[in-house]
């Protein structure tokens, strides 16, 4: 078997040599093939132990039994809450009831006690830390009779809490995936909302369903100001977020008892395990970043990665409103390629295929920019105004069928959502409407200015890339932290595949979303596994090739000859592979069975990202506050940091005093002190982040930041942007002394 693997590796390396020279740049990511298997936890355990699985996205397959070949990674799973169906009496009594249940459970609690919806797995936890501590100080009351099931019911009963199916209060776990199911977007390369990982937003989703009408109305106004209002100074924005969470929790109609942690298994075998791992603090293993960093220990690069996903592959495989179950998300994480990625260790957005270069004030939109309306892309003409312009470099590549991406591929999705996302229109899907509402509300116009050929020198060879310069115009100004994610000019699927899906849905062959498929009594559109639908799609493609059909929105952007070539390539791709899921991602769909999908790498030299592109996010390390002293208006912070020590295939995390690296040696983001100054009435008066290092110490300079008076400074350190489970330090500070 090892000999066969070596032979296959040599055969794979041959096309990656250029004129007899092997290059040091290889497109796509470490594994040469990913196998995704949907399997129950009990069946996944033996597969991990015999190295047939390298990672498992789901419940612990070993049921808590330790094994030296398996290590675990943690991420936020959800919250345990006490919800009152008919709240009455003072809010304090309901709050106290939650405290009493947590105290009664004690060490039996199958969750981490934490009386606040913003958790240490949210990067804005530092900005809510003092409010969480205040919630901990509440007095306990009388534990109510509750409804509960499973492990929670068993723990509550053992703790002496009365559990009854007729109780008006319920103790339950609300998982993060279920919370985000109605708001998260993974549509054709657009992901969002941009604050989807932030604690204030998730707290609102968690608490708002339990609010009575009057309280909900007041909190909704705060939520609208935060999510739809004009950009605010940092302190004002944080105060708004704190107010929103405070309003949502004030009545204790739903009391947060704590949060749960997802522990996912990885194969840590010395020879055949995996390493170089980035796991998202909330999505865990089932995140695009995991597949962009992970590599097998027995290959410097390449190798066959086997990933397990809990549950069956029930959801349809289409890139508009499919891939919604764990198996589908794992497949799409490899095959798709979003415009921007989420940082695994905080809530920031990482440029991927659409890279923002500038965010500027805008005035009148250029007359030749395109305005999406009614499924068309029409020139703006004169008099179209915009408040903000985002300039992007868009990294093109070949699609899996060998076709080169063009401007039409990144423009057509705007026409698509203007057709299928407008309620009342003949062509409509409520999931497209929901997923693109913010985009359609904000977008004024889009323009591809030009497409350049850029040269990358690798050793003594030249690699050529097509890079589009695109401008997106927004009707109103958006916080610069989020503006680039509102309507980026990108989709990993070509215009022809998107148009083919439209035609299929329009002809009653299926529906984009599960909800609409059920309403209309048609199949949930699947481009890969539904052979009957595939045969019908093949007939459409043959007809489109014969007619050189161009969608109305692309007339003037795509010639009939170009369209015929696209349809011909798509028809030939289907003949070879048996499916129509063509993307510009790093992996493509290969063999699919009832239990698994094989995803071969797409090592085409037009793919702009290579092995190691996201290594800075692997092996997250933390920083700690050792001490703080005041020198005038400055806080001098002494820090400890974690460093990674490698010995062969073993990795050790070592904590040691912070020592600045010499210039030019830093490969990760610098050590940063995140700070917040809180005044009377819990008002945030100043906030910031400092990387100023003097004499081996971080310096937070508060001169001129606040008026004379007494304050609390909340501090936390981040190394390489890692804000997961930060150590928080509070320092008393009196300005004007």
Steps between C-alpha positions, in 0.01 A plus 500: 500500500782742587670419167176568313459832683856597406438417135179703497679793661771494231234493229330799661821698522577465128247759381616738772847516345554772242746429223682250720507726807283430802350824632489615861142626454215251473146624441219403740553354848684214667286187442499369145161342565232533766256225577189611690307218664169550679501262791351469849730565799496138615621382158754783472697393810648178354576685175706759690693235689598312185595824317206480259385842624719801578234732639140473610256792490246395760456346845786322675534167314685344796232603754758649735737203504853640461734364234856608425426509126219755536510863609211741528437855388235719660253755370175659611209258468214701649327630813298342780207725585206515738195634313173602664200432276274739699729740686335681788611686807829690538790434265731464800322182607551342157866604493546356851333175392767452237776556753340250738488228231867548416598485866287191556669325208850590612755259352219294342423772248548364146603850390735782597317730746491849350202734559544715189429429130835642383758231574881470496461355147388842370761759412289776659499316833759746631254781430226321694718351773400733782129447424550124516673534837213710632255229394706253705440713810124452496347338805349153478129443545271200487553239233178463299350179371627454145466293188818341364621194312807284454817577691358827630198326653722238663733761648215718626324207663822388670546857628155502659335732246142395424462389137146467363352496148225737618738773625477853355877548496736305276871427531644417159805532283480729198783415264683760297423332163128499580518864609666607174291280273261782412755776456832357381575525128713274283357596163723454197807650668325773698513430873357701782373698670846650560448505878381139510769394753462796735353448845258792504335370182471143620373623838220683320408189302502294819298732722260682266251214444417498873445876537151640559377745231585828677852394597559352155395821325747708700782250447423471129557872460843463660571202274404701190727786606787257543448292185360755256609839630788719392855417613567599860814577700627187674385599850151594379471174305600290801259687726224419252594132503510493880163673514349248258616200704386672818154568357469143372588348838348754742169323553654153541225346288782279377787457746836379375634235736819432308650387173594164355824407326533284193794255528595360162745217445816515289735216414827579679687183401875568479529366145155518345328782688445864405669823602513873416138538605280810514161437657236771506404612850130458413474276192767259624633247249216573256656824375677598178813599695553147632534363147729789400759423768485132595766263370590140559806423710635237263506743203682835490208592277237296311347189651147364529293672767195318642238709678188368672179698541223408741162414348396417148535707184137608489532849353511559125831597344445833330703814574202734537304354793637150544788341693319579826574184703838403656601280206402766249684773689816287501477443124427865423786615726735320261327549165381857552726800547345808664590860431616540860566255783433532871804515725485179707609672823287815489220652293708683241473445126801370307539587130483191282397528134359857511759718671398852607761760408327822600180622665421854390228760508298501181280748323336441165538148363681476162245497219628168364488321835231232514187509714330165568122519464238239413760248393677744270827694519430848369741795460453744784490804277503842660381589847549176694652590837705291742657570836780244497724330245695180565780414259593131469764289336317186393718192450379308197593143409382223276179320581506125545385450140807685373324827416659829601304725731391834357327815623166338417554239772524758778227727363227247428429416869380859552242452223405165650414639845310794350276246326457224758516704819210741447174392662203504267704444187421200279850362560539495877650291777459614863843364594668711231295796626611447861862434417543803276273759662788703641689486169200614297420775747855638498621453142486799265715375211798287404769542238789289373755764407748268332659157510879497533754226444734481797827310512630301796863396488556155649860385484590570137146460366215742443146424608228714343179599677190686393397760759194720462478848645139546607308776675189451712287804586283501813199726551593585857824498697581176683745440784834441322544176696199355316469696176704258290276209597166657407507434123844379386542437124560127506346158454687168477245374248490620142214691343406197291440274803299771675292560186449125456361475854267793433366335188451172684305667781300711257396183312389319814790255516577601859532785748807665649392466863347217699214720615400601149540145370250378760258783425506434127518121520819475293847358576755701695739579216812280514773543238688185598296212644158525335550306175151572369555873541849459354359347184256788461780751555708326236221551251485871584876539463496332158223735389683806634818394318312452176338844530809671649258633760600808701289612800342839443698656786830413329427623149788728409723328757503150346502431126310206348833335417616530861167364622515201267849418629381522861207266435721260306750484788221448754348221288839328472560542875170325572589221258826439689381543858124438497417830675476877439666644813774699327674754725824696522588345835813314605320163499249342264237233543619156395342167585184516711337204674212466743746540791781724375638748250853512360632849428820507289719809513496746208869579467466734204764771480236766446374436854648798689540357852754237587608252762566686826300814411313487832764345724501802730160386631616150587600412857344800676700638791395725787638786707455580870529809719775445758476842653393861441653815641408863448746763387314828471230457237653177373434142600808280466401138437735209565396195300554128465450341160473149364748375244491188287789258531525219246701184539459269205127444468422608855386848599527660841351833612731681741407803710782749554558872559432718198808599304458718190624331186765675291364696202430275204457182705134542587285262298183551702298795620672695775407478866211738559345645815124547459372750753174665603447784748171480694366793695207560736176333396691233305554742211792421273685828451801379300615183330798397294779257423871559551807332349740757638790311656758684709771317690331164447169624643174591331395860555141622517502880484180654638616863486217723382263206462272570796387785721622522862334240720503140615488217245557130449728386219420153364803338334554183297792393282481338158785322321448462126149633553396213728221625727359160595474449877707808580640573843336827604658748740320798657705799617373797700594828338444859609554761232626840601717377789 
